[in-house]
Amino acid sequence: MGKHTITFLPHNKKIEVPSDEVLLRAAMEAGVHINASCGGEGVCGKCRVIIEEGEVADGVTEKLKKTDREKGCRLACRSRVTGDATVRIPVESDVDPSVLTTNIPPRQTARIQQMDFEQLKKKGLFIPPVEKQYIELPEPTVQDNLADTTRLVSYLKLNHDEHRLVVRLPVIRKLPDALREEGFGITATIARPVHEGRKSHIINVEPGDTTDHNYAIAVDIGTTTIYGQLLDLVSGEVLAEHGEFNGQISYGEDVISRIVYAEKGSGLQKLHEVVIKTINDVVSKVVRKASVDCDEISSITLAGNTTMTQLLLKVNPRYLRRSPYVPASTIYPPINAAALGIDLGDHVTALVYPAISSYVGGDIVAGVMGSNMYRTEALTLYLDIGTNAEVVIGNKDWLACAACSAGPAFEGGGIQFGMRAAKGAIQDFSLDPISLEPMLVTIGGVRPKGIAGSGLITIAAVMFEMGVVDSQGKFNRDLETDRIRESEGIGEYVLVWEENAGIDRDIVITEVDFDNLIRAKGSIYSGCQTLLEEVGLTVGDVEHIILAGGFGSYIDLEKAMAIGLLPETDPDKVTYIGNGSLMGCKMSSLSNHIRRDVVDVTRKMTSFELSETGSYMDHYVAALFLPHTDIGLFPRLKSRMDARKAGAEPD
Amino acid sequence: MGKHTITFLPHNKKIEVPSDEVLLRAAMEAGVHINASCGGEGVCGKCRVIIEEGEVADGVTEKLKKTDREKGCRLACRSRVTGDATVRIPVESDVDPSVLTTNIPPRQTARIQQMDFEQLKKKGLFIPPVEKQYIELPEPTVQDNLADTTRLVSYLKLNHDEHRLVVRLPVIRKLPDALREEGFGITATIARPVHEGRKSHIINVEPGDTTDHNYAIAVDIGTTTIYGQLLDLVSGEVLAEHGEFNGQISYGEDVISRIVYAEKGSGLQKLHEVVIKTINDVVSKVVRKASVDCDEISSITLAGNTTMTQLLLKVNPRYLRRSPYVPASTIYPPINAAALGIDLGDHVTALVYPAISSYVGGDIVAGVMGSNMYRTEALTLYLDIGTNAEVVIGNKDWLACAACSAGPAFEGGGIQFGMRAAKGAIQDFSLDPISLEPMLVTIGGVRPKGIAGSGLITIAAVMFEMGVVDSQGKFNRDLETDRIRESEGIGEYVLVWEENAGIDRDIVITEVDFDNLIRAKGSIYSGCQTLLEEVGLTVGDVEHIILAGGFGSYIDLEKAMAIGLLPETDPDKVTYIGNGSLMGCKMSSLSNHIRRDVVDVTRKMTSFELSETGSYMDHYVAALFLPHTDIGLFPRLKSRMDARKAGAEPD
């Protein structure tokens, strides 16, 4: 079998592959990103490419319309190489990292809740888990020739009240020369135990006084994006922040596709390597931005969902997707960061946030820590809508959590023109009540390329309130507009005609999209209801809603309530904390007290499997309407609709 | 500069080296061993080679006699390559590994003291630090979907009273598949903490019941030889034993030469690598001999002197040889064996015996543990004469120790024809009182090649008692024998004429040899005296002498007392424990109680720097005679000599 050269445009990357190689794999090999939500199983239809020169075999499924096929469109995951070819990755199949680096300001319809660092300081909780101490030791003599480690440990014990110190081998290796470089003046980096009474570790020594250079890294490992912060452990400040797309995206967009990939051959190793590579990219960026010496970084704290955590630690996630959904572990011991492949000094320990279950991971625990909900009196609903949706309900006395099988609709999955909150994504929408012509706002103010999650909510809410779709998400075909039409029997509304679009097709929202949206929002709402019911409460008892995740910042609260995604409450009771996972990592990097609390919180959080909870199915079915079977749960919406109806009726 | 080919005989190994390369280095590169006691500084004169073809530059020092020079003898460490050459390594410069593998039975003039393993069992002390437990876990269900580690830990807590368990990352990686391989029946390997109340670690899991396969490795890292044992942790038996020369020999025979080598360029890395290589050779041999699966080895315990320990752990020994002689550390944390380079499973922790000081190392602490002296009432003198000599005195209540700067005379160092206890070494000796002709016994019964340490003691004792040498080690030149002669003004006695020798020269013992012997034995005896005096005791108070080290097994006790090496006591009070260091490693591999005792013993042992102890110099000077200035300390010898004198006098 011969070799063929495939050229990927617009990157103009070339790669030689054997006959029959799958195009998606060739792209991976070439380092070219193509969205592939389903991990290459041909079901999501996201990985469309255009064959500009040459030919490929197969690659045609019912996901591609006839007109697209004729234009040379193929699904990369189903196309096999048969000869040299030039393949264009269309803009909507390409990952656009600009969204992470350009500052798209959040809409901030919800109040922003920030960690109150000053309060942390006032309460005396600002004691980082890793501290530096400078000491000047007496020089040894023939009469006093204790071993170097004994000299150090004894001095710290006598003069700094440091007991139960363990000196690690790399420190023993460095110590003799380090001590003698600055006349026995030395800075020791001491890592505190999580549990009081356990041993502290001397993890590093440096000649002279370096106590004012002590940094930490906090990392949120999202399925889609990895965000990192560089923290100053002396001042408590964030010195730099950076985000990158998780390199694993090329191997499947959602966790299930990644698990499937990890199960094949060396898939686990590969996914582990690429996530470590992304983390290293993030670390090197924040280090450069803040102009600090990488060797002065003393700790790294990471949080991610259970699958991301297992892939990070190279623990096969095989059983996470199989009933009864058992994680390998929920708690991970501290791990040497360098041994894991992270480009930090040999003395740096990686602390990984513990998970609760297969579907409620360390990112959620970190969010609970970062949001402070575990220390408040108020009954709080914490909602993280990302690639999946997780719910935590509780306060300082108890915590209950569950994962909702919402699917990735709010991140663009299952929505024909759905896309991430990147440039060109429709984010805001309104509708002229007479002409039914839309007004669109895109991120970055460019020609529309697709629909962001926040845009989807707004579109659905507006269309529902205006009667363009009914409570089941079906278009009113009697309305007089050429924007509502049918395609293969399914109703759709043309948001953008091809000539105005940033892509080469009409951008539409379809009844299938509405179906998926309704199922997504229904699963979240009914998840909250079920969880509350399990602890004897109702939606009305919730005193505070915290929205976490990138998505939360763009959401129009009234619209989200109008479609029944959020319980209808006073918008003032809703706050937005941004990346809760990253905030939790930051908190426990800065405060060993909070790190200790993590253990308690993990023990306290009761996980519910919604599918195993009797009332869930009823709640879910009832929630499969806009906004809900019981519109009484949404009194403000009801009165608006009643008013509109009254206005529309002939007097 | 050109390249030249050097051929080493008898190995017939060839190597290409550039002009000016030192011959000793060329030999190292070629993997050819040449004795080099001084690490290549040209002072020991051991590395003599014969240039059979071609020429080398330099290589001639006062260490070589004129006649030897004319035969083509050169010192390899001082010779520079100038062209192609064929170099023969003479038999006495070659390391003979046969001594380690062929079983030369010890003379056993002292009683052999063995570890009483049965008693250990009876006392309930046979609890290895690493144990295996087989358990059958309930399979998870949707209602009971605890994480795999939580399931394991909870079960062990509830049903096996195992608390404070830590599960390591490699175990988390293995656990999910391991659990499901044999229907949730699994064997967990649990490593106990040294200190009670600390955490136990689950270091390995295996599907099914493997509890009857649990092994440990014990290793003594001698400067010269590395011995290993494979232990069955179920029966407590030694399944196999093996010794190899420490690969570091090529880089210097004694610890000082190795430290010097370690300070140069990548010397430390090199010495670390070669000792690890030797350990791996030993491990693979014992594993093969015992036919066990290497993966079933759960622990490795190692002991060596302070320099060997620092080289093993890649800790620069630079300051060990510089006043005030400070080790980097005396205690080392448990270390992952695989990370250190040892070819064992990733779950195996290497435990390294703690040292007391720069010159009293882990091998001596291990010997104290192995000999049981730390638990007896009797005042015991523990003496390990190897490349250096260390003394421990004490009992269950107190322990004092010191290193004697005896030098390597008993291992052949500083003795013109000195050699290790290998084939051809003179081990026993007697003298015809009339003719003064010798009778020699060599190890292996072959032609003599040199003098073993035990032979040296016997020769010295016999010659002294017969009046061939005086108490200062000077030959009586008036005696009528052509065996006593002078060479360059120094008296010598021809032990073997060239025609009878296994080498191509007369084998002699010289007054310089006697000088070195007297200084060696004097330093040991005066060391014991000083140590005893420091604790208010005298040589007469010693109730038990324990000899450790390979040397001890060949020693003729009466002769050792006759030259003043050992205090004159009842030979029944002397026992021989062989390799005390290896025995200590074995003991703490089999009993976690003993491992705990190590910590106490280390704290209890008071180290004395003899050179800093006021009375030492006086004791030393007084001991620089055969047997001692004060012959009253050796009453039995005195009466023998008086009797001989009386017999010799005319009636």
Short mmCIF file of C-alpha atoms in Angstrom, two decimals, chain B residues 449-597:
data_model
loop_
_atom_site.label_atom_id
_atom_site.label_comp_id
_atom_site.label_asym_id
_atom_site.label_seq_id
_atom_site.Cartn_x
_atom_site.Cartn_y
_atom_site.Cartn_z
CA LYS B 449 50.10 -14.99 44.97
CA GLY B 450 50.09 -12.76 48.03
CA ILE B 451 49.10 -12.41 51.66
CA ALA B 452 45.51 -12.33 52.93
CA GLY B 453 44.69 -10.25 56.01
CA SER B 454 44.31 -13.35 58.18
CA GLY B 455 47.66 -14.64 56.89
CA LEU B 456 49.27 -11.33 57.71
CA ILE B 457 48.13 -11.54 61.32
CA THR B 458 49.37 -15.08 61.65
CA ILE B 459 52.73 -14.33 60.01
CA ALA B 460 53.22 -11.33 62.29
CA ALA B 461 52.22 -13.22 65.41
CA VAL B 462 54.44 -16.21 64.64
CA MET B 463 57.43 -14.06 63.68
CA PHE B 464 57.05 -11.96 66.79
CA GLU B 465 56.69 -14.90 69.17
CA MET B 466 59.70 -16.60 67.53
CA GLY B 467 61.79 -13.45 67.76
CA VAL B 468 62.16 -13.08 64.00
CA VAL B 469 60.85 -9.55 64.40
CA ASP B 470 61.00 -7.44 67.52
CA SER B 471 58.16 -5.58 69.16
CA GLN B 472 58.66 -2.74 66.71
CA GLY B 473 58.39 -5.04 63.72
CA LYS B 474 62.08 -4.93 62.78
CA PHE B 475 63.74 -8.10 61.52
CA ASN B 476 66.50 -9.66 63.54
CA ARG B 477 69.21 -9.42 60.92
CA ASP B 478 71.47 -11.70 62.95
CA LEU B 479 69.38 -14.78 62.27
CA GLU B 480 70.91 -17.33 59.96
CA THR B 481 68.61 -17.51 56.99
CA ASP B 482 68.84 -16.15 53.46
CA ARG B 483 65.13 -15.41 53.66
CA ILE B 484 65.82 -12.34 55.74
CA ARG B 485 67.42 -9.71 53.54
CA GLU B 486 67.46 -6.00 52.86
CA SER B 487 66.08 -4.21 49.84
CA GLU B 488 66.90 -0.54 49.53
CA GLY B 489 67.69 -0.45 53.26
CA ILE B 490 64.42 -2.04 54.37
CA GLY B 491 64.41 -5.47 55.94
CA GLU B 492 62.21 -8.17 54.44
CA TYR B 493 61.53 -11.89 54.76
CA VAL B 494 61.03 -13.98 51.65
CA LEU B 495 57.86 -15.97 52.17
CA VAL B 496 57.91 -17.55 48.71
CA TRP B 497 60.71 -17.70 46.21
CA GLU B 498 59.78 -16.74 42.70
CA GLU B 499 60.01 -20.33 41.42
CA ASN B 500 57.31 -21.41 43.88
CA ALA B 501 55.12 -18.36 43.57
CA GLY B 502 51.96 -17.96 41.57
CA ILE B 503 53.37 -14.64 40.37
CA ASP B 504 56.66 -13.77 38.67
CA ARG B 505 58.46 -12.41 41.73
CA ASP B 506 59.52 -13.35 45.23
CA ILE B 507 56.70 -12.80 47.71
CA VAL B 508 58.06 -10.98 50.74
CA ILE B 509 56.87 -9.36 53.93
CA THR B 510 58.75 -6.16 54.72
CA GLU B 511 59.37 -3.90 57.67
CA VAL B 512 57.15 -1.34 55.94
CA ASP B 513 54.39 -3.97 55.93
CA PHE B 514 54.95 -4.52 59.66
CA ASP B 515 54.78 -0.77 60.20
CA ASN B 516 51.45 -0.60 58.43
CA LEU B 517 50.13 -3.64 60.23
CA ILE B 518 51.15 -2.26 63.63
CA ARG B 519 49.52 1.08 62.90
CA ALA B 520 46.33 -0.67 61.74
CA LYS B 521 46.02 -2.97 64.75
CA GLY B 522 47.18 -0.19 67.07
CA SER B 523 44.46 2.12 65.90
CA ILE B 524 41.77 -0.53 66.44
CA TYR B 525 43.00 -1.58 69.89
CA SER B 526 43.48 1.99 71.08
CA GLY B 527 40.08 2.89 69.63
CA CYS B 528 38.44 0.22 71.78
CA GLN B 529 40.43 1.38 74.82
CA THR B 530 39.49 5.01 74.32
CA LEU B 531 35.82 4.26 73.83
CA LEU B 532 35.75 2.12 76.98
CA GLU B 533 37.59 4.79 78.95
CA GLU B 534 35.11 7.43 77.81
CA VAL B 535 32.34 5.44 79.47
CA GLY B 536 34.43 4.66 82.54
CA LEU B 537 35.34 1.08 81.70
CA THR B 538 38.43 -0.84 80.67
CA VAL B 539 39.30 -3.60 78.22
CA GLY B 540 38.97 -6.11 81.05
CA ASP B 541 35.27 -5.35 81.48
CA VAL B 542 34.34 -6.64 78.03
CA GLU B 543 32.17 -9.74 78.36
CA HIS B 544 31.59 -10.57 74.74
CA ILE B 545 33.40 -9.78 71.49
CA ILE B 546 31.51 -9.96 68.21
CA LEU B 547 33.53 -10.04 65.01
CA ALA B 548 31.75 -8.97 61.88
CA GLY B 549 32.82 -8.77 58.27
CA GLY B 550 34.30 -11.32 55.91
CA PHE B 551 37.68 -10.87 57.54
CA GLY B 552 36.46 -12.03 60.95
CA SER B 553 35.73 -15.52 59.67
CA TYR B 554 39.34 -16.28 58.77
CA ILE B 555 41.00 -14.72 61.78
CA ASP B 556 43.03 -16.91 64.14
CA LEU B 557 41.88 -15.50 67.46
CA GLU B 558 45.01 -16.39 69.48
CA LYS B 559 47.19 -14.84 66.79
CA ALA B 560 45.02 -11.71 66.63
CA MET B 561 45.41 -11.38 70.39
CA ALA B 562 49.14 -12.08 70.13
CA ILE B 563 49.75 -9.07 67.90
CA GLY B 564 47.51 -6.89 70.02
CA LEU B 565 44.67 -6.52 67.52
CA LEU B 566 42.06 -7.91 69.93
CA PRO B 567 42.08 -7.61 73.73
CA GLU B 568 43.33 -10.86 75.20
CA THR B 569 40.19 -12.69 76.34
CA ASP B 570 38.84 -16.22 76.52
CA PRO B 571 38.28 -17.27 72.85
CA ASP B 572 34.89 -18.62 73.96
CA LYS B 573 33.82 -15.06 74.56
CA VAL B 574 34.39 -14.26 70.91
CA THR B 575 31.71 -14.96 68.36
CA TYR B 576 31.60 -14.37 64.65
CA ILE B 577 28.46 -13.16 62.94
CA GLY B 578 29.70 -12.91 59.37
CA ASN B 579 28.13 -10.14 57.37
CA GLY B 580 26.45 -8.18 60.17
CA SER B 581 25.20 -5.56 57.79
CA LEU B 582 23.39 -8.14 55.65
CA MET B 583 22.03 -9.81 58.77
CA GLY B 584 20.62 -6.50 59.97
CA CYS B 585 18.94 -5.94 56.62
CA LYS B 586 17.44 -9.39 56.85
CA MET B 587 16.20 -8.82 60.40
CA SER B 588 14.42 -5.59 59.61
CA SER B 589 12.97 -7.15 56.44
CA LEU B 590 11.40 -9.85 58.55
CA SER B 591 10.34 -7.87 61.59
CA ASN B 592 8.76 -4.47 61.72
CA HIS B 593 9.47 -4.46 65.47
CA ILE B 594 13.16 -4.61 64.72
CA ARG B 595 12.73 -1.90 62.12
CA ARG B 596 11.19 0.25 64.83
CA ASP B 597 14.07 -0.57 67.16
#
